[in-house]
CSV table of C-alpha atoms in Angstrom, one decimal:
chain,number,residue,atom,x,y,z
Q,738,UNK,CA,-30.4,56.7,-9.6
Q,739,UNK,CA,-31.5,60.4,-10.3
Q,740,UNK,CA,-30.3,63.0,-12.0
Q,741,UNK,CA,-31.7,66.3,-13.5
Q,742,UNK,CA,-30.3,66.1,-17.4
Q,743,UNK,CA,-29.7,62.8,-18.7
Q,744,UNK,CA,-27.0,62.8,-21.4
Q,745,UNK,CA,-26.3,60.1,-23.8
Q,746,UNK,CA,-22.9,61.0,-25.4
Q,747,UNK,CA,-19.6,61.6,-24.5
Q,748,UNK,CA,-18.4,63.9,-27.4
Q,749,UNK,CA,-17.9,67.3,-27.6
Q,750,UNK,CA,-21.7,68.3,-27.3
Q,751,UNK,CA,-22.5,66.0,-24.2
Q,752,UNK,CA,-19.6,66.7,-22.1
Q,753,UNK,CA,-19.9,70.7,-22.6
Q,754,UNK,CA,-23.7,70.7,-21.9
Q,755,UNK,CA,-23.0,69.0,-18.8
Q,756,UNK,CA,-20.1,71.1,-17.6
Q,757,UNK,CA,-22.1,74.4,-18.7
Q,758,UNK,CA,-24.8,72.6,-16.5
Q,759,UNK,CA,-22.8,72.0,-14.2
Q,760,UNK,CA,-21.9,75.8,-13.7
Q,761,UNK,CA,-25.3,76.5,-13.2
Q,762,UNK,CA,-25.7,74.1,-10.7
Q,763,UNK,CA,-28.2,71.7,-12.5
Q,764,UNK,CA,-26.6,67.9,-12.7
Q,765,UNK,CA,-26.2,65.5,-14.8
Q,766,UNK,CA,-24.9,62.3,-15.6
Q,767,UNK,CA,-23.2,61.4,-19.2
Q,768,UNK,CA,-23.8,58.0,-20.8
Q,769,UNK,CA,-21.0,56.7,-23.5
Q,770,UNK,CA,-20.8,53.5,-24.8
Q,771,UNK,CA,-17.2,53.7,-25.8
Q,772,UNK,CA,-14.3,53.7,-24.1
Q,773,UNK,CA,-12.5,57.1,-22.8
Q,774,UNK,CA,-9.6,55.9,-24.7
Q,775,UNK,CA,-11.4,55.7,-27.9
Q,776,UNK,CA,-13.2,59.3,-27.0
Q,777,UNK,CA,-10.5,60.9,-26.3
Q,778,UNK,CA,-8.4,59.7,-29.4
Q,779,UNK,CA,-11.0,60.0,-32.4
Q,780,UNK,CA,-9.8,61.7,-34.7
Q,781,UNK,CA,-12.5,64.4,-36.2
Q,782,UNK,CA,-13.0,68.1,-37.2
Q,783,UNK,CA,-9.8,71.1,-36.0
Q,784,UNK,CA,-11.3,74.5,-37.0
Q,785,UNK,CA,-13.0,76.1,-34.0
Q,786,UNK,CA,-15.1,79.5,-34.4
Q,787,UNK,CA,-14.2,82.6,-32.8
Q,788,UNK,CA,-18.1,82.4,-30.8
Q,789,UNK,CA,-16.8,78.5,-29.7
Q,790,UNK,CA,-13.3,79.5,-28.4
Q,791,UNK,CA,-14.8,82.3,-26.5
Q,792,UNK,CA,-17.6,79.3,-24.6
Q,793,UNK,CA,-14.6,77.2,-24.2
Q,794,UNK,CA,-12.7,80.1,-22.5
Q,795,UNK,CA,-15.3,81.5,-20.7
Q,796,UNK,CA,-16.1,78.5,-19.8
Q,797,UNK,CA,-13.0,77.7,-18.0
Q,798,UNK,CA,-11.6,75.0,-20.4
Q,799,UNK,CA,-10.1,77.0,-22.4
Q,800,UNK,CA,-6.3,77.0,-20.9
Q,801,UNK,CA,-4.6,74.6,-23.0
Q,802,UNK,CA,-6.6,75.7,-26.4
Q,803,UNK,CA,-5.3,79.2,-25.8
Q,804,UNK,CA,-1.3,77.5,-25.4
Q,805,UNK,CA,-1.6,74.9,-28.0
Q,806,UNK,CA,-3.9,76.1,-30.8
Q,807,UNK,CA,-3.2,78.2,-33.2
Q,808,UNK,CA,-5.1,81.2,-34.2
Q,809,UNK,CA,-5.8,81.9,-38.2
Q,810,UNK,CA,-6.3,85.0,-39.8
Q,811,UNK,CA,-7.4,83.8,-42.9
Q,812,UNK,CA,-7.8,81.0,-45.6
Q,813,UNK,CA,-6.4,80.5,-48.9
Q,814,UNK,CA,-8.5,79.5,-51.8
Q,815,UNK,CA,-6.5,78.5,-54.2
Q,816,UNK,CA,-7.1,77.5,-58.5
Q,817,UNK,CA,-6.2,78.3,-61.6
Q,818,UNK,CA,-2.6,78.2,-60.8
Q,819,UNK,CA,-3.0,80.8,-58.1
Q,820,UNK,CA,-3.5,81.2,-54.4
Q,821,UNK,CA,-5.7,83.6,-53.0
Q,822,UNK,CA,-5.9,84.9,-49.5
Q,823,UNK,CA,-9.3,85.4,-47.7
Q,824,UNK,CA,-7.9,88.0,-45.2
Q,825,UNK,CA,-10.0,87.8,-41.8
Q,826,UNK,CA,-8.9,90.2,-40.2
Q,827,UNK,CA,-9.9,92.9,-43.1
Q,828,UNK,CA,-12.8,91.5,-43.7
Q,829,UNK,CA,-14.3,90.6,-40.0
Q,830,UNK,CA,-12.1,92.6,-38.1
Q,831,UNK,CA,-11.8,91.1,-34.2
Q,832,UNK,CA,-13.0,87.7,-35.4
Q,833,UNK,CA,-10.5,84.9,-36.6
Q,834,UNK,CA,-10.8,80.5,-36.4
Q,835,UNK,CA,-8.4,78.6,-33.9
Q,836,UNK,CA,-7.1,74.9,-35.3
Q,837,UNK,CA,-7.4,72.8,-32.4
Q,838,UNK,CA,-8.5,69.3,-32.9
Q,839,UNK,CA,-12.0,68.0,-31.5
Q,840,UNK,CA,-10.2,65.1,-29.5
Q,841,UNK,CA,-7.8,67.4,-27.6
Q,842,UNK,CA,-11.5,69.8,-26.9
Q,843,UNK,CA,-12.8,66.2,-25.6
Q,844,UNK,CA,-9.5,65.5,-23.5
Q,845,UNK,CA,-10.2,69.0,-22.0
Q,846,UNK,CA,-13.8,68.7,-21.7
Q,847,UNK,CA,-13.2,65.2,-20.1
Q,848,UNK,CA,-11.1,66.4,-17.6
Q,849,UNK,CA,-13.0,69.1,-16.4
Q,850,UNK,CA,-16.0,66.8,-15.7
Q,851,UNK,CA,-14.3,64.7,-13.4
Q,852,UNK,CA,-11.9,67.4,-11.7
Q,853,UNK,CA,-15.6,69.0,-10.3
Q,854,UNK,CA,-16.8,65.3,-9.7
Q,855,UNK,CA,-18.8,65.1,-12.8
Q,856,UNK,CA,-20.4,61.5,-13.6
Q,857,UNK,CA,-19.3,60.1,-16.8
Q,858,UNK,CA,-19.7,56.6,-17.5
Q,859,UNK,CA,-17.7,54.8,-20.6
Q,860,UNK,CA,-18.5,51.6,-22.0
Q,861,UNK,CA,-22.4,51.6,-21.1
Q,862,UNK,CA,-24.8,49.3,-23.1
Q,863,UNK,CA,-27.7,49.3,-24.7
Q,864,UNK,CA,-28.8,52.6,-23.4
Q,865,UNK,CA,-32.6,53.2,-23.9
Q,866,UNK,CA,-34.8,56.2,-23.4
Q,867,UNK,CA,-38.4,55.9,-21.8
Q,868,UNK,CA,-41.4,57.9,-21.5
Q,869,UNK,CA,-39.8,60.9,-23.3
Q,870,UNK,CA,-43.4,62.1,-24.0
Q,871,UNK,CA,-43.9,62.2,-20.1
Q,872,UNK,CA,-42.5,64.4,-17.4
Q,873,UNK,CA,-41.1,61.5,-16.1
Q,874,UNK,CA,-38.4,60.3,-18.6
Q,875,UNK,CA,-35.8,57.7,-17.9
Q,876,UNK,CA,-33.3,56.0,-18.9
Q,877,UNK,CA,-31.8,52.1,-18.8
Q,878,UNK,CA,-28.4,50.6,-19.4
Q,879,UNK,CA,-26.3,47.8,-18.5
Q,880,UNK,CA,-29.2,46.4,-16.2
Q,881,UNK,CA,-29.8,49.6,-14.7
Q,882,UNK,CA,-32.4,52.6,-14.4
Q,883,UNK,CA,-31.3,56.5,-14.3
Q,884,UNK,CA,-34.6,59.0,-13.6
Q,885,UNK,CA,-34.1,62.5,-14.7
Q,886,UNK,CA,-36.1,65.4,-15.6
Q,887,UNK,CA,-34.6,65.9,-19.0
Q,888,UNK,CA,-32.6,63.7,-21.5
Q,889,UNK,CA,-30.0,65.3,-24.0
Q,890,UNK,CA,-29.8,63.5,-26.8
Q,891,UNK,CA,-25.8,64.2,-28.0
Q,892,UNK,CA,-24.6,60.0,-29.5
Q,893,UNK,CA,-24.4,61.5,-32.9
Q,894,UNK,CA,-26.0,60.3,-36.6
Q,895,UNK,CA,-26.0,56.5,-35.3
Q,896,UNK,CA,-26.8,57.2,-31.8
Q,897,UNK,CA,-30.3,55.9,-30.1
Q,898,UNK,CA,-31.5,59.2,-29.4
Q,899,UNK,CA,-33.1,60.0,-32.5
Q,900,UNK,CA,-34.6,57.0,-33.4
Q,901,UNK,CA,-36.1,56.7,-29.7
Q,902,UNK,CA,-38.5,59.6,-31.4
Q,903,UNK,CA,-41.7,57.9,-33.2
Q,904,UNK,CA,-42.2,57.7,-36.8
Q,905,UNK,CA,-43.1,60.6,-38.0
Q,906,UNK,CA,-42.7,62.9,-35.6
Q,907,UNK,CA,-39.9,64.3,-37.1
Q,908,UNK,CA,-39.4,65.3,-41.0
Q,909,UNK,CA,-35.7,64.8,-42.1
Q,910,UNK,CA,-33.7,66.4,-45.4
Q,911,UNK,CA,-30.8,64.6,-46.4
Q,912,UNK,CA,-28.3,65.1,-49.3
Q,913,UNK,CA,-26.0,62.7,-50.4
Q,914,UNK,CA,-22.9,64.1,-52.3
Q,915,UNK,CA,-21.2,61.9,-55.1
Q,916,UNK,CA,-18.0,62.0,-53.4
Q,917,UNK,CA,-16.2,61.0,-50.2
Q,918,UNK,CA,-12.7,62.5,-48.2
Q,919,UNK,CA,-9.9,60.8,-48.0
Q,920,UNK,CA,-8.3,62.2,-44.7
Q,921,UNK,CA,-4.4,61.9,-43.7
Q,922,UNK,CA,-2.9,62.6,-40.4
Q,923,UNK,CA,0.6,63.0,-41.1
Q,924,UNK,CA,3.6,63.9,-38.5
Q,925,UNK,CA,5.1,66.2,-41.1
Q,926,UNK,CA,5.3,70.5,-40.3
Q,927,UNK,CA,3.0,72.2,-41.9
Q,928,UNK,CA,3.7,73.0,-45.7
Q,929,UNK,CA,1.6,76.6,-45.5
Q,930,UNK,CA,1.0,78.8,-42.5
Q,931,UNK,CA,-2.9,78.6,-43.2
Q,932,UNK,CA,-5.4,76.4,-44.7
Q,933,UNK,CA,-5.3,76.0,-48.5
Q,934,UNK,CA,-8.7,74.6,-49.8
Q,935,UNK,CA,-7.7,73.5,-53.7
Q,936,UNK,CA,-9.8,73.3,-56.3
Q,937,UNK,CA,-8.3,71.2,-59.6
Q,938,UNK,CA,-9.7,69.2,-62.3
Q,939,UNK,CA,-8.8,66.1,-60.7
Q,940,UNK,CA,-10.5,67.0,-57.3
Q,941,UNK,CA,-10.5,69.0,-54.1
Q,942,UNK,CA,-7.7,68.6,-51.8
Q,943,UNK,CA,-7.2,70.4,-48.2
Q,944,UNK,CA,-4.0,70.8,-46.8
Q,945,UNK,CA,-4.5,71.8,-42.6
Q,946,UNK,CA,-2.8,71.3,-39.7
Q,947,UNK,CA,-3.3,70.2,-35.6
Q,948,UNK,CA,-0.2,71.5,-34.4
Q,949,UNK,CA,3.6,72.8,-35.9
Q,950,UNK,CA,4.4,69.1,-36.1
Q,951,UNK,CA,1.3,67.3,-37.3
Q,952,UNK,CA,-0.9,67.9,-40.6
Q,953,UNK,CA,-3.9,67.2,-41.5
Q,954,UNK,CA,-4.8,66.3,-45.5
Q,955,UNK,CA,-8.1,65.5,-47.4
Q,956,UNK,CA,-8.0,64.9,-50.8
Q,957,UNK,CA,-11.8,63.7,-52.7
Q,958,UNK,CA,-12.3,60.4,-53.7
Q,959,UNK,CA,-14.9,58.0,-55.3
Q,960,UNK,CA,-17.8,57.7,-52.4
Q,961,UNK,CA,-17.4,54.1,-51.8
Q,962,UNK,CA,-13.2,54.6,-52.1
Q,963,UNK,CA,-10.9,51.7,-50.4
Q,964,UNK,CA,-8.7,53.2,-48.1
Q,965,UNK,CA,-6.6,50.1,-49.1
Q,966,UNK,CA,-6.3,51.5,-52.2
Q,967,UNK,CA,-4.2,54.7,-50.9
Q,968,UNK,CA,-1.0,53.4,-50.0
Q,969,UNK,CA,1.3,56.5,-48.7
Q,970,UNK,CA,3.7,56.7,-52.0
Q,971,UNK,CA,-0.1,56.9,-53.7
Q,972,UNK,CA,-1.1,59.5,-51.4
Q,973,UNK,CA,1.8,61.6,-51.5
Q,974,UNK,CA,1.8,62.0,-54.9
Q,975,UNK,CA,-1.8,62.9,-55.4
Q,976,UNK,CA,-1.8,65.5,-52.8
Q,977,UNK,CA,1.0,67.1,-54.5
Q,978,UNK,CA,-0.4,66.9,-57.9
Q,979,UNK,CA,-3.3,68.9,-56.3
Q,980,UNK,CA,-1.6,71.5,-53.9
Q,981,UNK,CA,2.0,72.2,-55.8
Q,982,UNK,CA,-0.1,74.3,-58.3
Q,983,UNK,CA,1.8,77.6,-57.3
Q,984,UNK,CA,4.8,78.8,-58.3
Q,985,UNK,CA,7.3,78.1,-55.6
Q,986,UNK,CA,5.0,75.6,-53.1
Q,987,UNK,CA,6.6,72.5,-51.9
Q,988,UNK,CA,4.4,69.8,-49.9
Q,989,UNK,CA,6.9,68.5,-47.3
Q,990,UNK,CA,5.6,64.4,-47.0
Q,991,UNK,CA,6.2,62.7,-43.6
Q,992,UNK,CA,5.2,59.9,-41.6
Q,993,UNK,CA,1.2,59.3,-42.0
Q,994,UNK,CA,-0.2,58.3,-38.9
Q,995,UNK,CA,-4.1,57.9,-40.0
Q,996,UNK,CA,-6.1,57.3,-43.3
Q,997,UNK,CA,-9.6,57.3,-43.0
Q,998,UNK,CA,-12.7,57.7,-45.6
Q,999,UNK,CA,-15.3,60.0,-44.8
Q,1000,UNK,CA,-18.5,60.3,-46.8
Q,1001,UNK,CA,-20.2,63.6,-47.5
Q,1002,UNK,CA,-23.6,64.3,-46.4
Q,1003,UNK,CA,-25.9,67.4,-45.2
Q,1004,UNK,CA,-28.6,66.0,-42.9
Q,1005,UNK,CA,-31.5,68.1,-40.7
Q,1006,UNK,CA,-33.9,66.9,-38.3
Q,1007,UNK,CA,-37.0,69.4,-37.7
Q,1008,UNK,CA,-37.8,69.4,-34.6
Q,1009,UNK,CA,-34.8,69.0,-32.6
Q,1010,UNK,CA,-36.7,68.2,-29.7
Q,1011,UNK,CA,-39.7,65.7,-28.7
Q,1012,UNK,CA,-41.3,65.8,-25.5
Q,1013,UNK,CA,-38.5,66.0,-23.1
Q,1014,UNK,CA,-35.9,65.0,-25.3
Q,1015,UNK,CA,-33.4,67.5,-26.7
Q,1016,UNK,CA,-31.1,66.6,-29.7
Q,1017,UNK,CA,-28.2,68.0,-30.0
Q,1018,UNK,CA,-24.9,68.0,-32.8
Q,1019,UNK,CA,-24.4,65.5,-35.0
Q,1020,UNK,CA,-27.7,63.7,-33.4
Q,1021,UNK,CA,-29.7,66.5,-35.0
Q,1022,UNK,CA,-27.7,67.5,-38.0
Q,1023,UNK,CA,-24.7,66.8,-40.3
Q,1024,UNK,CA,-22.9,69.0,-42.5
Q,1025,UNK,CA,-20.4,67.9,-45.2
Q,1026,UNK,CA,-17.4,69.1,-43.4
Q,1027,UNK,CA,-16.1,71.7,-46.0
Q,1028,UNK,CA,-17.5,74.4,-44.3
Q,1029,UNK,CA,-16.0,73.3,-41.0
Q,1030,UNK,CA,-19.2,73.7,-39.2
Q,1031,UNK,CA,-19.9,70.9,-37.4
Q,1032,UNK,CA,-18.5,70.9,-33.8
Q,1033,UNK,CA,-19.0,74.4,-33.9
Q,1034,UNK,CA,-23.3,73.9,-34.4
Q,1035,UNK,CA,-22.6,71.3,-31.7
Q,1036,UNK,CA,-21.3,73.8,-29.5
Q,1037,UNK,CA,-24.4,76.5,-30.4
Q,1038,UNK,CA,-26.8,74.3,-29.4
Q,1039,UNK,CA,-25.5,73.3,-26.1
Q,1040,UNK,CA,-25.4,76.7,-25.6
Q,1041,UNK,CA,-29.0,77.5,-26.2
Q,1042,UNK,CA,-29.9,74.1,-24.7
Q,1043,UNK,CA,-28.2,75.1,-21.4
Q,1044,UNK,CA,-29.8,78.5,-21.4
Q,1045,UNK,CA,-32.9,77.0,-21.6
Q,1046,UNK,CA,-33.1,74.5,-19.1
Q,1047,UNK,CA,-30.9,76.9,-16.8
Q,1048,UNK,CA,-34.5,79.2,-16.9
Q,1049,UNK,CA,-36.8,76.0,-16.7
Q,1050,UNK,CA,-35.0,75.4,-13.6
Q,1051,UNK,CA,-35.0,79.4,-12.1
Q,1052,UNK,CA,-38.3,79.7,-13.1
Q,1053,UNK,CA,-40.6,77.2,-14.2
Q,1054,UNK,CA,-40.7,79.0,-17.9
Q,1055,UNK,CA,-40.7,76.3,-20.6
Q,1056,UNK,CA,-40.9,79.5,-23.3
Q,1057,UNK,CA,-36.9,78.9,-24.1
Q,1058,UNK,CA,-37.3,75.2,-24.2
Q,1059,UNK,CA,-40.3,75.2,-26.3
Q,1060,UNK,CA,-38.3,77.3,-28.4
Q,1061,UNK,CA,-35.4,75.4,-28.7
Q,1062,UNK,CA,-35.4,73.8,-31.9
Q,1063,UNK,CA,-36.8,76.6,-33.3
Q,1064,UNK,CA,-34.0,79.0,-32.4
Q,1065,UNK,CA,-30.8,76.5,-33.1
Q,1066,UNK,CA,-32.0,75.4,-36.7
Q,1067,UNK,CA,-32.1,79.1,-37.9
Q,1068,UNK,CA,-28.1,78.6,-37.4
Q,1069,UNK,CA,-28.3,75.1,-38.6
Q,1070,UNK,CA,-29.5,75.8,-41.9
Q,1071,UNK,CA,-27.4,78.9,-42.5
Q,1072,UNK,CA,-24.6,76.3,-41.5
Q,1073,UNK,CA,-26.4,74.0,-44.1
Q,1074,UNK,CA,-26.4,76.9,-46.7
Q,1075,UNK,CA,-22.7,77.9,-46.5
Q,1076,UNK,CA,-21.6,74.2,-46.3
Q,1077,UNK,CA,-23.2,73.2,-49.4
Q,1078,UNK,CA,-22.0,76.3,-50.9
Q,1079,UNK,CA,-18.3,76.0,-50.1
Q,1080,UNK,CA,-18.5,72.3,-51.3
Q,1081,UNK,CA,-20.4,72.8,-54.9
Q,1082,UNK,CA,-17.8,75.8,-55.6
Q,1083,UNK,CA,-14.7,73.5,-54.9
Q,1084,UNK,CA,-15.4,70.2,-55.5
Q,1085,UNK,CA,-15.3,68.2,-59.0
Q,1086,UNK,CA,-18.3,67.1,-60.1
Q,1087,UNK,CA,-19.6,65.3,-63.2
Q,1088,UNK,CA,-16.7,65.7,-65.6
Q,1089,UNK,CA,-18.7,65.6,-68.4
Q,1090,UNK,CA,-20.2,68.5,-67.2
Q,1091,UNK,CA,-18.2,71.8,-68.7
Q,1092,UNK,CA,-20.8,74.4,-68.4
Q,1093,UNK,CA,-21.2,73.2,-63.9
Q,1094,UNK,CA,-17.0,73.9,-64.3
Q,1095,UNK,CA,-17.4,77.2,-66.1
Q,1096,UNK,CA,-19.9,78.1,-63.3
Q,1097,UNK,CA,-17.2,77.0,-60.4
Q,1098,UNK,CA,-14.7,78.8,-61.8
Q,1099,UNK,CA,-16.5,82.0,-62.3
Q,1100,UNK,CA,-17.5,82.0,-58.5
Q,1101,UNK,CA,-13.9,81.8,-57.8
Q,1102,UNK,CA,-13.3,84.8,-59.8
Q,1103,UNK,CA,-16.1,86.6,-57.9
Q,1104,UNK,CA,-15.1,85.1,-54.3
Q,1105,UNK,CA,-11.3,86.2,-54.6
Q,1106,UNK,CA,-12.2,89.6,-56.5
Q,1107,UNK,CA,-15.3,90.9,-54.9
Q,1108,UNK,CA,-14.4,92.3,-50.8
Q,1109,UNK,CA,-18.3,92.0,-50.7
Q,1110,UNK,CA,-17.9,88.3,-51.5
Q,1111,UNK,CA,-15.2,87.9,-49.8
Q,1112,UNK,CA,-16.5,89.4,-47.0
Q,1113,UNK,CA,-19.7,87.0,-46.8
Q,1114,UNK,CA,-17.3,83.7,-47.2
Q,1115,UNK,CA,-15.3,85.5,-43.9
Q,1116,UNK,CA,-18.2,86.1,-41.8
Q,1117,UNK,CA,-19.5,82.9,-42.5
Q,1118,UNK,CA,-15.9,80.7,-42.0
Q,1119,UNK,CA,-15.8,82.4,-38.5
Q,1120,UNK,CA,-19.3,82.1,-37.0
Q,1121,UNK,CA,-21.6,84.1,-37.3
Q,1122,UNK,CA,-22.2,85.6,-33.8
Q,1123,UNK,CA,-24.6,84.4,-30.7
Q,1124,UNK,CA,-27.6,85.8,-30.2
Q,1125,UNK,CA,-27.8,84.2,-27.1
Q,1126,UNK,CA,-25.5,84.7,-24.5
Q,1127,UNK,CA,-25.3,82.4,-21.8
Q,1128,UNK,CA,-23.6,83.0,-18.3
Q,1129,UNK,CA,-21.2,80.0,-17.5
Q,1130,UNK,CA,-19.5,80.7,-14.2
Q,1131,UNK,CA,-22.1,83.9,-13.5
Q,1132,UNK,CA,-20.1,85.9,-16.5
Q,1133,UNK,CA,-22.3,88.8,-17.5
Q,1134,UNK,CA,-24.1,88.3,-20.8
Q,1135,UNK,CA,-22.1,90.9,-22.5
Q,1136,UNK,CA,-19.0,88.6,-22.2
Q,1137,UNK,CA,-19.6,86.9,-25.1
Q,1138,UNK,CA,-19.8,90.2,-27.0
């Protein structure tokens, strides 16, 4: 087989780089070694920028996330006994977030693929890369070979792709933070209209949603928690000890569908690229998911990814593509920045540690007093805008705008 862009990934970064791809007539074929079933029914991240609704859109996948998700205008913060509103559309006017869960972006993604006869193959094994320091890469799986010009790494932080790279070749930051989330999928109505992030003494709890019928909880736990160890009455109970700190705030409880433990890490790979390898999302880098940044840096660097070999292609010019890495890890680590900063100001720490609280709660007081702070948490929350437009569907670059 042959294709121009081997992918190996079916999540949200692989299946929209080969769809953009697709619309500029390069092809590809995408590699998954789970099943669609499993794909399309992960449960992961629900807050989508206002730069990755308008790709999605644009894009032509965008008709069921425009009917079934649900725009915000804001976020509350809330502490001290108080709520506080980070109003979006005072602060970035034009520019709000969309809760729309990653599976049902998959489920659309998916479909797209194989409505324009797009090749996705589930349940492939042991897929290798070769001669990615060649201009003849390739791949194998399953007992088969598939030849391609490029290969897009997009199987996430235990996929193959980035450890196909040789030692050394890449330098890699990590932080590990003392604490994991507890998530909750619960088919419950939402208790709040918007997201509350709450910071308390005994620990950070989230209360979102995926549509007016199902919610979505975290509440931080002990890194190496047992989700055993949360039966629902237990849950319930500490999820209202952490969000009915209002006057007048009720947490409606319901049926809970999912529990899952998450551990909390910021990861960066530098380069994001090797030979003719490309990484891309979680492959590349992680963000603790406070910040709510991570299928949204999937989604800028399949943008910048398709723009470059979209050029390669029209004109032989590997200026974009040897420029790749460069340009998507100057969002990544502002992603990284604002991530670890959201987290730090409102998560529990060492509780032995009274001058770190003081310090939390001062921020607060800044964040929720200052319009210039404010204004920076906004901006950030939202996406910060593309430089780099690309043209899916032969929309002029100013679409994006």
């Amino acid at each position: 087989m042959r294709t121009q862009v081997g992918i190996i990934g079916a999540g949200p970064a692989g299946l929209l780089l080969s769809h953009l791809l697709h619309l500029r007539g390069i092809s590809s074929v995408v590699l998954e070694r789970h099943s669609r079933d499993h794909v399309e029914r992960r449960v992961r991240a629900g807050v989508l920028e206002q730069g990755t609704v308008d790709t999605l859109v644009a894009a032509g996948v965008g008709d069921r996330l425009r009917r079934e998700g649900l725009p915000h205008q804001g976020i509350e913060l809330r502490y001290g006994g108080a709520g506080h509103r980070v109003a979006f559309e005072k602060l970035v006017p034009g520019r709000s977030i969309t809760v729309y869960g990653q599976q049902e972006v998959v489920k659309d993604l998916i479909a797209a693929r194989l409505a324009d006869g797009g090749d996705v193959r589930f349940e492939v094994d042991d897929v290798i890369p070769h001669d990615l320091d060649t201009d003849r890469p390739y791949l194998t799986f399953g007992g088969e070979r598939l030849d391609c010009d490029f290969v897009a790494g997009c199987d996430g932080f235990h996929g193959v792709s980035r450890p196909s790279i040789p030692a050394g070749a890449l330098t890699e930051y990590e932080r590990e933070y003392p604490f994991a989330w507890l998530g909750i999928l619960a088919r419950v109505r939402p208790s709040a209209e918007e997201l509350i992030y709450a910071r308390t003494d005994r620990g950070f709890a989230l209360h979102s949603m995926r549509s007016p019928e199902v919610s979505r909880f975290y509440l931080q736990v002990a890194p190496d928690e047992d989700v055993a160890a949360w039966p629902d009455e237990r849950v319930w109970a500490e999820l209202k000890a952490r969000l009915e700190t209002v006057p007048g705030f009720v947490l409606a409880a319901g049926e809970i569908l999912e529990k899952s433990v998450t551990p909390m890490r910021s990861f960066v790979a530098e380069p994001m690229q090797y030979g003719r390898l490309f990484l891309a999302g979680d492959a590349a880098h992680i963000v603790p998911p406070t910040g709510a940044k991570g299928l949204n840096l999937a989604v800028a660097d399949v943008r910048v990814l398709t723009e470059a070999l979209a050029l390669w292609y029209a004109t032989g010019s590997r200026d974009a593509l040897d420029g790749y890495s460069r340009t998507c890890l100057s969002r990544v680590w502002r992603a990284q920045h604002f991530s670890w900063w959201m987290t730090t100001l409102l998560h529990t720490f060492d509780s032995e540690d009274p001058y770190g609280r003081r310090l939390q709660l001062s921020y607060l007081d800044y964040v929720t007093s200052s319009e210039a702070a404010a204004a920076t948490l906004a901006e950030n929350y939202v996406g910060l805008p593309f430089e780099q437009s690309p043209t899916p569907g032969g929309l002029p670059p100013d679409h994006f705008a």
